[in-house]
PDB file of C-alpha atoms in Angstrom:
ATOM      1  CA  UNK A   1      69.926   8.162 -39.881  1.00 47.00           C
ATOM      2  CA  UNK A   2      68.707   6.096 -36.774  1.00 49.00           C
ATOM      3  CA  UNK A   3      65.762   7.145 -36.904  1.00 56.00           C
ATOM      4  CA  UNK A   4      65.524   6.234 -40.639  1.00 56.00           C
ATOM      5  CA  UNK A   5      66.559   2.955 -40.032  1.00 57.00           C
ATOM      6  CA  UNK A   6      64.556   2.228 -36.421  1.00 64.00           C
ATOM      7  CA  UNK A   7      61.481   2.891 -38.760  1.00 68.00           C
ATOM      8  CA  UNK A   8      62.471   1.285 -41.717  1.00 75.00           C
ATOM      9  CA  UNK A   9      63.141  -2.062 -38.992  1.00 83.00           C
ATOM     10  CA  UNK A  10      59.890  -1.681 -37.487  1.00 88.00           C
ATOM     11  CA  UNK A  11      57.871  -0.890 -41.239  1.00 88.00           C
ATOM     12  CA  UNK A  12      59.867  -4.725 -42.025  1.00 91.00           C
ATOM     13  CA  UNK A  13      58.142  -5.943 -38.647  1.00 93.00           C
ATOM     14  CA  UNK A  14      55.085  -5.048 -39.243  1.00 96.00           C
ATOM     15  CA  UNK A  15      55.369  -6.527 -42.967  1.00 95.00           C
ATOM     16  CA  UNK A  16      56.391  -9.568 -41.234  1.00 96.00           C
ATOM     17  CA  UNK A  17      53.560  -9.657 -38.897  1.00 97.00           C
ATOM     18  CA  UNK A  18      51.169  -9.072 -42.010  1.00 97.00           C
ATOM     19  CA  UNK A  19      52.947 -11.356 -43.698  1.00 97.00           C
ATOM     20  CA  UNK A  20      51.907 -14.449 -41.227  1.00 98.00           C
ATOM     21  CA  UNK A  21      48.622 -13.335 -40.359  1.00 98.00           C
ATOM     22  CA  UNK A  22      48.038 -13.735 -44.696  1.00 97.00           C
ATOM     23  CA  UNK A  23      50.209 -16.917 -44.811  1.00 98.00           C
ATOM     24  CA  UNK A  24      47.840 -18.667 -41.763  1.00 97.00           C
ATOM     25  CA  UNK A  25      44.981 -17.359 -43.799  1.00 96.00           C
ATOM     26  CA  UNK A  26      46.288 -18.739 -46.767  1.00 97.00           C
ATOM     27  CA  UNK A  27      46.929 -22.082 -45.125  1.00 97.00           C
ATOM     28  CA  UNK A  28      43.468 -22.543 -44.497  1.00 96.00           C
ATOM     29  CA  UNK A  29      42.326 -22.399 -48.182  1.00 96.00           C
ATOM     30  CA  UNK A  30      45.064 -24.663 -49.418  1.00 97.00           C
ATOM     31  CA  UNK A  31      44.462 -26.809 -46.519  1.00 97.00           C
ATOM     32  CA  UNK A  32      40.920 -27.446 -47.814  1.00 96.00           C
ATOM     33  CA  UNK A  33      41.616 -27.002 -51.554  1.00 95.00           C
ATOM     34  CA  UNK A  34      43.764 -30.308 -50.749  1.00 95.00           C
ATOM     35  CA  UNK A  35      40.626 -31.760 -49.131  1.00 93.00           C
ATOM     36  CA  UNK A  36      41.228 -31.218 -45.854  1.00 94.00           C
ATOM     37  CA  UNK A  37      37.801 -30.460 -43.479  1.00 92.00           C
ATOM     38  CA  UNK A  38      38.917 -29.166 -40.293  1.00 91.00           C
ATOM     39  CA  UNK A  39      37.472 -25.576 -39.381  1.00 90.00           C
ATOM     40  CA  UNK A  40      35.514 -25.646 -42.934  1.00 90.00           C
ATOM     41  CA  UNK A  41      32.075 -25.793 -41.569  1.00 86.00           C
ATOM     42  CA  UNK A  42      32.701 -22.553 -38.975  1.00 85.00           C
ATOM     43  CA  UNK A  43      33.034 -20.466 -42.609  1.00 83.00           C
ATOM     44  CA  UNK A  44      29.143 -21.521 -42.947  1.00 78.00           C
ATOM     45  CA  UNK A  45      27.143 -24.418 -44.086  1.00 82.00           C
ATOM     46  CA  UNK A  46      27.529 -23.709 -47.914  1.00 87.00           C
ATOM     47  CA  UNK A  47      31.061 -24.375 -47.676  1.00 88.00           C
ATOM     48  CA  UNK A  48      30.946 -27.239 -46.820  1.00 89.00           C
ATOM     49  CA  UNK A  49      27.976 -28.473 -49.228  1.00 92.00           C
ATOM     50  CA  UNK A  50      29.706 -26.803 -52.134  1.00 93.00           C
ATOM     51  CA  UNK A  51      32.736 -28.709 -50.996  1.00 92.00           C
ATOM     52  CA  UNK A  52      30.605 -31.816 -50.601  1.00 92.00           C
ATOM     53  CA  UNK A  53      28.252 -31.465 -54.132  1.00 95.00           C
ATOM     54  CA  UNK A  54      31.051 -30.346 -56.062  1.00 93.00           C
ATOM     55  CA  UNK A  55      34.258 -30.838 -55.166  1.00 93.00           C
ATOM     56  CA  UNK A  56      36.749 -30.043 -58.388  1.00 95.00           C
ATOM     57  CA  UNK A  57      35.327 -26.587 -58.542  1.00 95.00           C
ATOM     58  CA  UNK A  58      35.165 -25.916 -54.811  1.00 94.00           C
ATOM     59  CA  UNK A  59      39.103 -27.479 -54.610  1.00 95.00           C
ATOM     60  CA  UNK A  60      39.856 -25.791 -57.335  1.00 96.00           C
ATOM     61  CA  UNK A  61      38.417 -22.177 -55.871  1.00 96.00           C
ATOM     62  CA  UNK A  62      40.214 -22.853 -52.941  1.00 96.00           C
ATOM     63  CA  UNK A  63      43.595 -23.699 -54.628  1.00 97.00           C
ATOM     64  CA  UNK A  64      42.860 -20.500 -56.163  1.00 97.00           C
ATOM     65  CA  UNK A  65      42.310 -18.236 -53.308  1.00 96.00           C
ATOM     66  CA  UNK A  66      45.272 -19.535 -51.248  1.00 97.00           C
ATOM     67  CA  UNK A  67      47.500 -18.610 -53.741  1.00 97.00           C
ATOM     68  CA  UNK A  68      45.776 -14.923 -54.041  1.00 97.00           C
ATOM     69  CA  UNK A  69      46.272 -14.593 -50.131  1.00 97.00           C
ATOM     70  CA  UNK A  70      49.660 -16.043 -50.072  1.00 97.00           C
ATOM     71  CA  UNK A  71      50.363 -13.596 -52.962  1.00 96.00           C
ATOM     72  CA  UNK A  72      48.859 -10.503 -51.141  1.00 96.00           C
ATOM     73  CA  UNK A  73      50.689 -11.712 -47.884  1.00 97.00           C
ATOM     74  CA  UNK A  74      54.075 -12.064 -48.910  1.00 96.00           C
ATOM     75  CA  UNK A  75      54.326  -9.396 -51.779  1.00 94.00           C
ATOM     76  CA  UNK A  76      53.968  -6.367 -50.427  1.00 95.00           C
ATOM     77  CA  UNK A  77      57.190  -7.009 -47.943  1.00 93.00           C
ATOM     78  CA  UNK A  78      59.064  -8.150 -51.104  1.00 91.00           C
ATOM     79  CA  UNK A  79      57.842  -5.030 -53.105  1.00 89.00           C
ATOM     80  CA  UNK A  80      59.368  -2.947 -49.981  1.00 89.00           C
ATOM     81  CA  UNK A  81      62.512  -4.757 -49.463  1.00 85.00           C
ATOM     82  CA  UNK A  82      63.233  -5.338 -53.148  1.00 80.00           C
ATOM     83  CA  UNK A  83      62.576  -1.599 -54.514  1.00 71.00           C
ATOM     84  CA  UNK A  84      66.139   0.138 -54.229  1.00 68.00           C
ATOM     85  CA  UNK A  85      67.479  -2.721 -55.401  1.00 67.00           C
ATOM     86  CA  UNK A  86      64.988  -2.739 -58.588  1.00 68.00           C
ATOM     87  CA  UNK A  87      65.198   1.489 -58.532  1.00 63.00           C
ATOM     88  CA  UNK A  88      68.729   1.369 -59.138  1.00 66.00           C
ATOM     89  CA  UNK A  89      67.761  -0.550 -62.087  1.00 71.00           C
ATOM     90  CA  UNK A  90      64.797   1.729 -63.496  1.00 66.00           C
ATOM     91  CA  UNK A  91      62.428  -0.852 -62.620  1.00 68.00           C
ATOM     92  CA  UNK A  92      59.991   0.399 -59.923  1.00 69.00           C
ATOM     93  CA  UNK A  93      56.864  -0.066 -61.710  1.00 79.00           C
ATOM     94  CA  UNK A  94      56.156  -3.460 -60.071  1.00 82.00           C
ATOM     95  CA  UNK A  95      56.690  -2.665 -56.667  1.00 82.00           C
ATOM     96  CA  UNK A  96      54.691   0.311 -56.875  1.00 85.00           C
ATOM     97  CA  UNK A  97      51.907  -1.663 -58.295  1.00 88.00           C
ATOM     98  CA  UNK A  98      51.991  -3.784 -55.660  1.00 91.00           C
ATOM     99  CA  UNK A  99      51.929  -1.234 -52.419  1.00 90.00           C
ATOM    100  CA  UNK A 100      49.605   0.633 -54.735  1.00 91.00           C
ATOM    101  CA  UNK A 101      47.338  -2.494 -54.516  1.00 95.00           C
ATOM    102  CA  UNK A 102      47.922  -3.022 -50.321  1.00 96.00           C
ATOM    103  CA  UNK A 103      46.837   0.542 -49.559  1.00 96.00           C
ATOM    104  CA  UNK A 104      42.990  -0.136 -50.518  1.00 96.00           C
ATOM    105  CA  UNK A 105      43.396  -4.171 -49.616  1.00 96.00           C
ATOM    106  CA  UNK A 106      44.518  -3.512 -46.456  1.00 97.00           C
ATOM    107  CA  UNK A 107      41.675  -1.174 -45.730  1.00 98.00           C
ATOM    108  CA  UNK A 108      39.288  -4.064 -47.435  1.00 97.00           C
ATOM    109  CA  UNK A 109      40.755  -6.350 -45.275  1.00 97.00           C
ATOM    110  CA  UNK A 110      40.264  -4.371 -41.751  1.00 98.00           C
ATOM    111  CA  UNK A 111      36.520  -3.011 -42.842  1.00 98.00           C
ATOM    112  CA  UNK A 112      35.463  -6.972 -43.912  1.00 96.00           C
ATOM    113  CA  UNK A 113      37.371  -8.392 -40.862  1.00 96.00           C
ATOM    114  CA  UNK A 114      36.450  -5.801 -38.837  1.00 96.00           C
ATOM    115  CA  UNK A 115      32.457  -5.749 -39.309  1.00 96.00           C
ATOM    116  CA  UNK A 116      32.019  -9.376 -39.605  1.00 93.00           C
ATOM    117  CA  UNK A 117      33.868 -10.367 -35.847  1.00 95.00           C
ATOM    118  CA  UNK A 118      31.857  -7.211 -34.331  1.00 96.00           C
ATOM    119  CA  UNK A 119      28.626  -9.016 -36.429  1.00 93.00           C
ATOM    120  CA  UNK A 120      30.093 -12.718 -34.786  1.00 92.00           C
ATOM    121  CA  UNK A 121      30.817 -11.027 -31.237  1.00 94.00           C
ATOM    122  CA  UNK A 122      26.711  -9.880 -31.647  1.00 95.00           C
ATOM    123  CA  UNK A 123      25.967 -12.677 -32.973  1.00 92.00           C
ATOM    124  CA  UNK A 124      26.773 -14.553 -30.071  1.00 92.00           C
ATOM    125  CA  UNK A 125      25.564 -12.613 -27.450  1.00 93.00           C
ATOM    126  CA  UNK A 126      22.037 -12.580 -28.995  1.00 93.00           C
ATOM    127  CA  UNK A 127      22.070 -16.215 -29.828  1.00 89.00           C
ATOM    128  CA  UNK A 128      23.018 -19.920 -29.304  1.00 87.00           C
ATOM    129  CA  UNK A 129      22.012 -21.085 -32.795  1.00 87.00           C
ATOM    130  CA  UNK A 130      25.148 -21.548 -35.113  1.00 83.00           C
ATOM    131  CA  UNK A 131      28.133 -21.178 -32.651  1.00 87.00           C
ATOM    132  CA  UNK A 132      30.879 -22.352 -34.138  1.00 83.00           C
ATOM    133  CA  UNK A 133      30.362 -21.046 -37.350  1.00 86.00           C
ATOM    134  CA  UNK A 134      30.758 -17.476 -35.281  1.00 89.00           C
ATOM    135  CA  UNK A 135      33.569 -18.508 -33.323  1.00 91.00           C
ATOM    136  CA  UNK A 136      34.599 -19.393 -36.654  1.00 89.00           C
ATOM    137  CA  UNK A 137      34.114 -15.747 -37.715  1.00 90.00           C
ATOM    138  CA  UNK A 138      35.940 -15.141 -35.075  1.00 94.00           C
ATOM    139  CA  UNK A 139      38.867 -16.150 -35.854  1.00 94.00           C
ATOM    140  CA  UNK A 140      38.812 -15.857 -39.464  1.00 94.00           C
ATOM    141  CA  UNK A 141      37.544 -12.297 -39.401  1.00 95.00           C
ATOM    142  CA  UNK A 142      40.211 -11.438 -36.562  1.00 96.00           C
ATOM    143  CA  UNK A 143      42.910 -12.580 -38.689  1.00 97.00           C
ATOM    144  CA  UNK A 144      41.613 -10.607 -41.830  1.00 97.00           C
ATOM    145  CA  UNK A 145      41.493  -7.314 -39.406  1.00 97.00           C
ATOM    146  CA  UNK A 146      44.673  -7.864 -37.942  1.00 98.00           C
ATOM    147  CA  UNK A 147      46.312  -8.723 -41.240  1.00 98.00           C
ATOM    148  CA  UNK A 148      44.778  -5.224 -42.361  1.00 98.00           C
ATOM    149  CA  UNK A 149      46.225  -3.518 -39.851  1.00 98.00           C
ATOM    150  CA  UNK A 150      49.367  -4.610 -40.191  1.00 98.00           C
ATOM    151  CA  UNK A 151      49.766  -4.208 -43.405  1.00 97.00           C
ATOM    152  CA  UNK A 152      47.948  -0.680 -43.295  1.00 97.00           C
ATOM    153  CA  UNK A 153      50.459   0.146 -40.555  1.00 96.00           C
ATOM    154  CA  UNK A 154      53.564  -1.162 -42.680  1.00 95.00           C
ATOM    155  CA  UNK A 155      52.396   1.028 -45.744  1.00 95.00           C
ATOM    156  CA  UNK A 156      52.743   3.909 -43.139  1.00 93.00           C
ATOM    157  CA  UNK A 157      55.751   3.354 -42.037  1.00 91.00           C
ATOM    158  CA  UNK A 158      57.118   2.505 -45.547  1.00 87.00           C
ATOM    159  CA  UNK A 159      55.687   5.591 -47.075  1.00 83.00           C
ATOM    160  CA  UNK A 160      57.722   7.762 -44.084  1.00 70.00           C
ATOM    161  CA  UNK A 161      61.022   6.154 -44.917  1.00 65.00           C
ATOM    162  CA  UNK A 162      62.211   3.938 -47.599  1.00 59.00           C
ATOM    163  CA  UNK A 163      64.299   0.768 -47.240  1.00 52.00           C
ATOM    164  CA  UNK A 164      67.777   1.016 -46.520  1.00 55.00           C
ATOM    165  CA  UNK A 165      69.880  -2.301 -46.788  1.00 53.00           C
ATOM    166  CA  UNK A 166      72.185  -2.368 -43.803  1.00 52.00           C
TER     167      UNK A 166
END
């Protein structure tokens, strides 16, 4: 029972830890869906000329995106949490959709983040041209691979024990 419960406690942490890494991520998109600039030309200089020749659909593509991020950051701990509650009512098909779904997207999210900050760390050993779009990468990209693993390492831990309100 300790056990049960010391991994179910660290399975919430590490939703919790994915859960922030997604909700920073997030915060960027809506941050520049609302118009906002800052950081916007380290994701690359279409960005910011798609924001600058056509701003509705760029905002709009943005607005878009956070909300997918913010979705895929806080679900998956809700879809944990949530599913003895919703069991006990014969409705687990949504929370098993939705760790269904953060199995391959965390995976997505640690091989995309993961090969672009490697490509950014090259990137700027080789060269001096475009800087701070790679330190851009940077941290972008590290967020997306720690978010994955996180979130990879949650679904673990989940899968080993499931939730137990206190």
């Amino acid at each position: 029972m300790a056990t049960r419960l010391a991994s179910t406690t660290v399975a919430i942490g590490y939703f919790a830890i994915a859960g922030a890494l997604g909700t920073v991520r997030a915060a960027f998109s809506g941050y520049w869906a609302a118009g906002g600039r800052w950081m916007l030309d380290t994701v690359g200089a279409f960005a910011t000329e798609w924001v600058d020749s056509d701003p509705a659909t760029a905002r709009t593509a943005l607005l878009v995106l956070a909300l997918v991020e913010l979705g895929a950051a806080i679900l998956p701990a809700l879809a944990y949490m949530n599913r003895p509650r919703l069991a006990a009512q014969n409705r687990t098909r949504m929370p098993s959709l939705i760790l269904g779904i953060s199995w391959p997207g965390s995976v997505l999210l640690i091989l995309w983040g993961g090969a672009s900050f490697v490509g950014a760390v090259i990137g700027l050993i080789a060269s001096d041209e475009n800087r701070s779009v790679k330190y851009g990468h940077l941290f972008f990209d590290g967020i997306f691979l720690l978010w994955g693993a996180a979130l990879l390492t949650a679904l673990i831990l989940a899968r080993k024990t499931a939730y137990q309100p206190r």
